[in-house]
């Protein structure tokens, strides 16, 4: 190998190392960790909404509401 090829290989090796000891490198790691955590948090709540316990909210009662906004009375059990 010639001297320029060896110098080029050293530069490539040095350029491929991540700058984790500098302030910019630490900031990049922090930002990526923050966004990965935010994404995991959103996915967690999405799975919780899909597979979690069903709650009876006002939106679920929409079809059963009366004019005053209260649930319609249930029918009395038939006596035999």
mmCIF file of C-alpha atoms in Angstrom, residues 26-42:
data_model
loop_
_atom_site.group_PDB
_atom_site.id
_atom_site.type_symbol
_atom_site.label_atom_id
_atom_site.label_comp_id
_atom_site.label_asym_id
_atom_site.label_seq_id
_atom_site.Cartn_x
_atom_site.Cartn_y
_atom_site.Cartn_z
ATOM 1 C CA UNK A 26 -24.027 13.589 24.045
ATOM 2 C CA UNK A 27 -26.785 15.970 22.904
ATOM 3 C CA UNK A 28 -27.519 13.748 19.890
ATOM 4 C CA UNK A 29 -27.783 10.681 22.121
ATOM 5 C CA UNK A 30 -30.116 12.566 24.485
ATOM 6 C CA UNK A 31 -32.374 13.799 21.657
ATOM 7 C CA UNK A 32 -32.617 10.371 20.014
ATOM 8 C CA UNK A 33 -33.341 8.755 23.410
ATOM 9 C CA UNK A 34 -36.061 11.357 24.076
ATOM 10 C CA UNK A 35 -37.799 10.767 20.749
ATOM 11 C CA UNK A 36 -37.507 6.986 21.091
ATOM 12 C CA UNK A 37 -39.064 7.231 24.558
ATOM 13 C CA UNK A 38 -41.830 9.495 23.244
ATOM 14 C CA UNK A 39 -42.573 7.028 20.454
ATOM 15 C CA UNK A 40 -42.625 4.096 22.912
ATOM 16 C CA UNK A 41 -44.977 6.070 25.187
ATOM 17 C CA UNK A 42 -47.394 6.717 22.296
#
